[in-house]
CSV table of C-alpha atoms in Angstrom, one decimal:
chain,number,residue,atom,x,y,z
Y,32,UNK,CA,-106.3,11.6,282.4
Y,33,UNK,CA,-107.0,8.8,284.8
Y,34,UNK,CA,-108.9,6.8,282.3
Y,35,UNK,CA,-112.1,6.5,284.4
Y,36,UNK,CA,-114.4,5.9,281.5
Y,37,UNK,CA,-114.5,2.3,280.4
Y,38,UNK,CA,-115.4,1.1,276.8
Y,39,UNK,CA,-118.7,-0.1,278.3
Y,40,UNK,CA,-119.6,3.4,279.7
Y,41,UNK,CA,-118.5,5.1,276.5
Y,42,UNK,CA,-120.6,2.7,274.4
Y,43,UNK,CA,-123.7,4.4,275.7
Y,44,UNK,CA,-122.9,7.6,273.7
Y,45,UNK,CA,-125.6,7.9,271.0
Y,46,UNK,CA,-128.2,6.1,272.9
Y,47,UNK,CA,-131.7,7.5,272.4
Y,48,UNK,CA,-134.8,7.5,274.6
Y,49,UNK,CA,-138.2,6.3,273.4
Y,50,UNK,CA,-140.0,9.4,271.9
Y,51,UNK,CA,-142.5,10.9,274.4
Y,52,UNK,CA,-145.7,12.6,273.0
Y,53,UNK,CA,-147.6,14.9,275.3
Y,54,UNK,CA,-150.5,17.4,274.8
Y,55,UNK,CA,-150.2,21.0,276.1
Y,56,UNK,CA,-153.2,22.2,278.2
Y,57,UNK,CA,-154.1,25.7,279.4
Y,58,UNK,CA,-154.4,24.4,282.9
Y,59,UNK,CA,-150.8,23.0,282.9
Y,60,UNK,CA,-149.5,26.4,281.5
Y,61,UNK,CA,-151.4,28.2,284.2
Y,62,UNK,CA,-150.0,26.0,287.0
Y,63,UNK,CA,-146.5,26.3,285.7
Y,64,UNK,CA,-146.8,30.1,285.4
Y,65,UNK,CA,-148.1,30.6,288.9
Y,66,UNK,CA,-145.5,28.2,290.4
Y,67,UNK,CA,-142.7,30.1,288.8
Y,68,UNK,CA,-143.9,33.5,290.2
Y,69,UNK,CA,-144.7,34.7,286.6
Y,70,UNK,CA,-146.7,37.9,286.4
Y,71,UNK,CA,-147.6,38.3,282.7
Y,72,UNK,CA,-151.3,37.8,281.9
Y,73,UNK,CA,-150.7,35.8,278.7
Y,74,UNK,CA,-149.0,33.1,280.7
Y,75,UNK,CA,-151.1,33.2,283.8
Y,76,UNK,CA,-154.2,32.9,281.6
Y,77,UNK,CA,-152.6,30.0,279.7
Y,78,UNK,CA,-152.8,31.6,276.2
Y,79,UNK,CA,-149.2,30.7,275.5
Y,80,UNK,CA,-146.5,28.8,277.4
Y,81,UNK,CA,-143.6,30.7,278.9
Y,82,UNK,CA,-140.1,29.7,277.9
Y,83,UNK,CA,-138.8,26.7,279.8
Y,84,UNK,CA,-142.4,25.2,280.0
Y,85,UNK,CA,-141.0,22.2,278.0
Y,86,UNK,CA,-139.2,21.2,281.3
Y,87,UNK,CA,-142.6,20.8,282.9
Y,88,UNK,CA,-144.1,19.0,279.9
Y,89,UNK,CA,-141.3,16.4,279.6
Y,90,UNK,CA,-140.1,15.8,283.2
Y,91,UNK,CA,-140.2,12.0,283.6
Y,92,UNK,CA,-143.5,10.9,285.2
Y,93,UNK,CA,-142.3,7.8,287.1
Y,94,UNK,CA,-144.2,5.6,289.6
Y,95,UNK,CA,-143.3,6.2,293.3
Y,96,UNK,CA,-141.7,2.8,293.6
Y,97,UNK,CA,-139.3,3.6,290.9
Y,98,UNK,CA,-137.9,6.7,292.6
Y,99,UNK,CA,-134.6,6.4,294.5
Y,100,UNK,CA,-134.8,6.9,298.3
Y,101,UNK,CA,-133.9,10.6,297.9
Y,102,UNK,CA,-136.9,11.0,295.6
Y,103,UNK,CA,-135.0,11.2,292.3
Y,104,UNK,CA,-136.0,9.3,289.1
Y,105,UNK,CA,-133.3,7.2,287.6
Y,106,UNK,CA,-132.4,8.4,284.1
Y,107,UNK,CA,-132.5,5.2,282.0
Y,108,UNK,CA,-130.5,6.9,279.3
Y,109,UNK,CA,-127.4,7.0,281.5
Y,110,UNK,CA,-124.9,4.2,282.2
Y,111,UNK,CA,-123.6,3.7,285.8
Y,112,UNK,CA,-120.8,6.2,286.1
Y,113,UNK,CA,-117.7,5.6,288.2
Y,114,UNK,CA,-118.3,9.0,289.9
Y,115,UNK,CA,-121.7,9.8,291.4
Y,116,UNK,CA,-121.6,13.2,293.1
Y,117,UNK,CA,-123.5,15.6,290.8
Y,118,UNK,CA,-122.1,19.1,290.5
Y,119,UNK,CA,-123.6,22.1,288.9
Y,120,UNK,CA,-125.0,21.6,285.4
Y,121,UNK,CA,-125.6,23.8,282.5
Y,122,UNK,CA,-128.3,24.3,279.9
Y,123,UNK,CA,-128.2,25.5,276.3
Y,124,UNK,CA,-131.6,26.0,274.8
Y,125,UNK,CA,-132.9,27.2,271.5
Y,126,UNK,CA,-136.5,28.2,271.1
Y,127,UNK,CA,-137.8,27.8,267.6
Y,128,UNK,CA,-141.5,28.5,268.0
Y,129,UNK,CA,-144.0,29.3,270.8
Y,130,UNK,CA,-145.9,26.5,272.6
Y,131,UNK,CA,-149.7,26.9,272.8
Y,132,UNK,CA,-152.6,25.0,274.4
Y,133,UNK,CA,-153.7,22.1,272.2
Y,134,UNK,CA,-150.2,21.5,270.8
Y,135,UNK,CA,-149.1,17.9,270.7
Y,136,UNK,CA,-145.4,17.8,271.2
Y,137,UNK,CA,-142.9,14.9,271.0
Y,138,UNK,CA,-139.6,14.9,272.8
Y,139,UNK,CA,-136.6,12.6,272.0
Y,140,UNK,CA,-133.5,12.6,274.2
Y,141,UNK,CA,-130.1,11.5,273.1
Y,142,UNK,CA,-127.0,10.9,275.2
Y,143,UNK,CA,-124.6,12.8,272.9
Y,144,UNK,CA,-121.3,12.8,274.8
Y,145,UNK,CA,-119.4,11.5,277.8
Y,146,UNK,CA,-115.9,12.7,278.6
Y,147,UNK,CA,-113.6,13.4,281.5
Y,148,UNK,CA,-111.4,16.3,282.5
Y,149,UNK,CA,-108.9,16.9,285.3
Y,150,UNK,CA,-110.5,19.1,288.0
Y,151,UNK,CA,-108.6,21.0,290.7
Y,152,UNK,CA,-109.5,18.4,293.3
Y,153,UNK,CA,-109.6,15.2,291.1
Y,154,UNK,CA,-111.1,13.9,287.9
Y,155,UNK,CA,-114.5,15.1,286.6
Y,156,UNK,CA,-116.9,13.3,284.3
Y,157,UNK,CA,-119.0,15.4,281.9
Y,158,UNK,CA,-122.0,14.1,280.0
Y,159,UNK,CA,-124.3,15.8,277.5
Y,160,UNK,CA,-128.0,15.0,276.7
Y,161,UNK,CA,-129.7,16.7,273.8
Y,162,UNK,CA,-133.5,16.9,273.9
Y,163,UNK,CA,-135.4,17.8,270.7
Y,164,UNK,CA,-139.0,18.8,270.9
Y,165,UNK,CA,-141.0,18.7,267.7
Y,166,UNK,CA,-144.6,19.3,266.8
Y,167,UNK,CA,-146.9,17.0,264.7
Y,168,UNK,CA,-145.6,18.6,261.5
Y,169,UNK,CA,-142.1,17.4,262.6
Y,170,UNK,CA,-141.0,21.0,263.0
Y,171,UNK,CA,-138.5,21.8,265.8
Y,172,UNK,CA,-140.1,23.7,268.7
Y,173,UNK,CA,-137.3,23.5,271.3
Y,174,UNK,CA,-133.7,22.1,271.3
Y,175,UNK,CA,-132.1,21.7,274.7
Y,176,UNK,CA,-128.6,20.5,275.5
Y,177,UNK,CA,-127.9,19.7,279.2
Y,178,UNK,CA,-124.4,19.3,280.4
Y,179,UNK,CA,-123.8,17.7,283.8
Y,180,UNK,CA,-120.7,17.3,285.8
Y,181,UNK,CA,-119.9,14.4,288.2
Y,182,UNK,CA,-117.1,14.2,290.7
C,1414,UNK,CA,-140.4,47.2,275.5
C,1415,UNK,CA,-139.1,49.8,277.8
C,1416,UNK,CA,-136.4,51.0,277.8
C,1417,UNK,CA,-135.2,50.3,274.2
C,1418,UNK,CA,-132.0,48.3,274.0
C,1419,UNK,CA,-128.6,50.0,274.0
C,1420,UNK,CA,-125.3,48.2,274.6
C,1421,UNK,CA,-124.3,48.4,278.2
C,1422,UNK,CA,-127.8,49.1,279.4
C,1423,UNK,CA,-129.1,47.3,282.5
C,1424,UNK,CA,-132.7,46.0,282.3
C,1425,UNK,CA,-135.0,46.5,285.3
C,1426,UNK,CA,-134.2,43.9,288.0
C,1427,UNK,CA,-136.7,41.7,289.7
C,1428,UNK,CA,-136.6,40.2,293.2
C,1429,UNK,CA,-137.9,36.7,294.1
C,1430,UNK,CA,-138.5,35.5,297.6
C,1431,UNK,CA,-138.1,31.7,297.8
C,1432,UNK,CA,-140.7,30.3,300.1
C,1433,UNK,CA,-141.9,26.7,300.9
C,1434,UNK,CA,-145.3,26.9,299.2
C,1435,UNK,CA,-143.8,28.0,295.9
C,1436,UNK,CA,-141.1,25.3,296.1
C,1437,UNK,CA,-143.7,22.7,296.7
C,1438,UNK,CA,-146.0,23.9,293.9
C,1439,UNK,CA,-143.1,24.3,291.4
C,1440,UNK,CA,-141.6,20.8,292.1
C,1441,UNK,CA,-145.0,19.2,292.1
C,1442,UNK,CA,-145.8,20.8,288.7
C,1443,UNK,CA,-142.7,19.2,287.3
C,1444,UNK,CA,-143.2,15.8,289.1
C,1445,UNK,CA,-139.8,16.4,290.9
C,1446,UNK,CA,-139.7,14.4,294.1
C,1447,UNK,CA,-136.1,15.2,295.1
C,1448,UNK,CA,-136.2,15.5,298.9
C,1449,UNK,CA,-133.6,18.3,299.1
C,1450,UNK,CA,-136.5,20.6,298.0
C,1451,UNK,CA,-139.1,19.8,300.6
C,1452,UNK,CA,-137.7,17.4,303.3
C,1453,UNK,CA,-135.8,19.6,305.9
C,1454,UNK,CA,-134.3,16.8,308.0
C,1455,UNK,CA,-133.1,15.0,304.8
C,1456,UNK,CA,-131.7,18.2,303.2
C,1457,UNK,CA,-129.8,19.3,306.4
C,1458,UNK,CA,-128.9,16.1,308.2
C,1459,UNK,CA,-128.3,13.6,305.3
C,1460,UNK,CA,-127.1,16.0,302.5
C,1461,UNK,CA,-125.6,18.6,304.8
C,1462,UNK,CA,-127.3,21.7,303.2
C,1463,UNK,CA,-128.0,24.7,305.4
C,1464,UNK,CA,-131.7,24.5,304.4
C,1465,UNK,CA,-134.1,23.5,301.6
C,1466,UNK,CA,-132.5,23.9,298.2
C,1467,UNK,CA,-134.3,26.1,295.6
C,1468,UNK,CA,-134.8,24.0,292.4
C,1469,UNK,CA,-132.1,24.9,289.9
C,1470,UNK,CA,-134.4,25.2,286.9
C,1471,UNK,CA,-136.6,27.6,288.8
C,1472,UNK,CA,-133.7,30.1,288.9
C,1473,UNK,CA,-133.3,29.4,285.2
C,1474,UNK,CA,-136.9,30.4,284.8
C,1475,UNK,CA,-136.3,33.7,286.6
C,1476,UNK,CA,-133.5,34.5,284.2
C,1477,UNK,CA,-136.0,34.1,281.4
C,1478,UNK,CA,-138.7,36.2,283.2
C,1479,UNK,CA,-136.6,39.2,283.9
C,1480,UNK,CA,-135.8,39.5,280.1
C,1481,UNK,CA,-139.3,38.5,279.1
C,1482,UNK,CA,-140.9,41.2,281.3
C,1483,UNK,CA,-138.6,43.8,279.8
C,1484,UNK,CA,-139.5,42.6,276.3
C,1485,UNK,CA,-143.2,42.4,276.7
C,1486,UNK,CA,-144.7,41.8,273.3
C,1487,UNK,CA,-141.8,43.4,271.4
C,1488,UNK,CA,-140.1,40.1,270.7
C,1489,UNK,CA,-139.3,36.6,271.8
C,1490,UNK,CA,-136.5,34.9,273.6
C,1491,UNK,CA,-134.7,32.7,271.0
C,1492,UNK,CA,-132.1,31.1,273.2
C,1493,UNK,CA,-130.4,30.8,276.6
C,1494,UNK,CA,-127.2,29.3,277.9
C,1495,UNK,CA,-126.9,29.2,281.7
C,1496,UNK,CA,-125.5,27.2,284.6
C,1497,UNK,CA,-126.4,26.7,288.2
C,1498,UNK,CA,-123.2,27.6,290.0
C,1499,UNK,CA,-124.2,28.3,293.6
C,1500,UNK,CA,-127.4,27.1,295.4
C,1501,UNK,CA,-130.1,29.3,296.9
C,1502,UNK,CA,-132.1,28.2,299.9
C,1503,UNK,CA,-135.7,28.6,300.9
C,1504,UNK,CA,-136.1,31.8,302.9
C,1505,UNK,CA,-133.6,33.8,300.8
C,1506,UNK,CA,-134.5,36.7,298.6
C,1507,UNK,CA,-132.7,36.6,295.2
C,1508,UNK,CA,-132.5,39.2,292.4
C,1509,UNK,CA,-132.6,38.6,288.7
C,1510,UNK,CA,-131.3,41.1,286.2
C,1511,UNK,CA,-129.2,41.6,283.1
C,1512,UNK,CA,-127.2,43.9,280.8
C,1513,UNK,CA,-127.5,44.3,277.0
C,1514,UNK,CA,-124.2,43.1,275.5
C,1515,UNK,CA,-125.0,43.3,271.8
C,1516,UNK,CA,-127.7,44.8,269.7
C,1517,UNK,CA,-127.9,44.4,265.9
C,1518,UNK,CA,-130.5,47.0,264.7
C,1519,UNK,CA,-130.5,45.5,261.2
C,1520,UNK,CA,-131.6,42.0,262.3
C,1521,UNK,CA,-133.3,42.9,265.6
C,1522,UNK,CA,-131.1,40.5,267.6
C,1523,UNK,CA,-130.3,41.4,271.1
C,1524,UNK,CA,-127.9,39.6,273.4
C,1525,UNK,CA,-128.0,40.0,277.2
C,1526,UNK,CA,-125.8,38.8,280.0
C,1527,UNK,CA,-128.1,37.7,282.8
C,1528,UNK,CA,-127.8,36.7,286.4
C,1529,UNK,CA,-129.6,35.6,289.6
C,1530,UNK,CA,-127.7,36.8,292.6
C,1531,UNK,CA,-128.2,36.5,296.4
C,1532,UNK,CA,-128.0,39.3,299.0
C,1533,UNK,CA,-124.3,38.8,299.3
C,1534,UNK,CA,-124.0,39.6,295.6
C,1535,UNK,CA,-122.9,36.1,294.7
C,1536,UNK,CA,-123.9,35.2,291.2
C,1537,UNK,CA,-125.8,32.0,291.6
C,1538,UNK,CA,-126.9,31.4,288.0
C,1539,UNK,CA,-125.0,33.3,285.3
C,1540,UNK,CA,-126.3,33.1,281.7
C,1541,UNK,CA,-126.6,34.6,278.2
C,1542,UNK,CA,-130.0,35.1,276.6
C,1543,UNK,CA,-130.6,36.0,272.9
C,1544,UNK,CA,-133.8,37.8,271.9
C,1545,UNK,CA,-135.3,38.5,268.5
C,1546,UNK,CA,-137.2,41.8,268.3
C,1547,UNK,CA,-140.2,41.9,266.0
C,1548,UNK,CA,-139.9,44.3,263.0
C,1549,UNK,CA,-141.3,47.7,263.8
C,1550,UNK,CA,-141.1,47.4,267.6
């Protein structure tokens, strides 16, 4: 290990975002279903949200002047990493219950891990962010773990 | 759900053609302003890609869809694990599909290995999806 990760970077593990509460609308479900090439009537009509709709609902809505020049929003949950080139990431999602129009959902994101591994062509940094989506009865709706790799 | 699950069975595949309009609508629906998805000079000259990059989570969505279409109203997807390994570019046609790797008749839980692949048969987005069948279906 090359010891890329300073105490300061590692101290961000456990950091949590402000909870975000959003309402699900039929129109948003319809737009998402059409844009993803879906062809099932229940989604195209917006009766129920297709899986992965929570990505649409909770993608950060940031002002234009806060986007980086390449058009990406800066994730305030993350520290400044010593490696910056993003490689493929992975997702691990559990769906607990369906999402329907009128649902108010709240998402909380937590930076759960940062670690490094030796890659074939140099060190790699991994980080994991867990997003929990709950309804107004505080019941889990979706749990999502994102793992990203930097080189 | 047709056909019913048996271990080793391939579910019906689905092709997706990645075009500019769909990329634009998809990324706009997320509020994703990343230039590699819509700005050709930026994607090719600055980032060095051969074309506009298809959004990674869109291919994740196609993994869900190929299983969800097979399922119909017979059950629901309860989980997925996938990664974006290789990029797809606007103009390409990709194919989503999967194979049943486990089926527990007592609990109704089905596991499938799923993929999105390109015309060269490269697996771009491998994954595993779990499904819960409704009793009686």
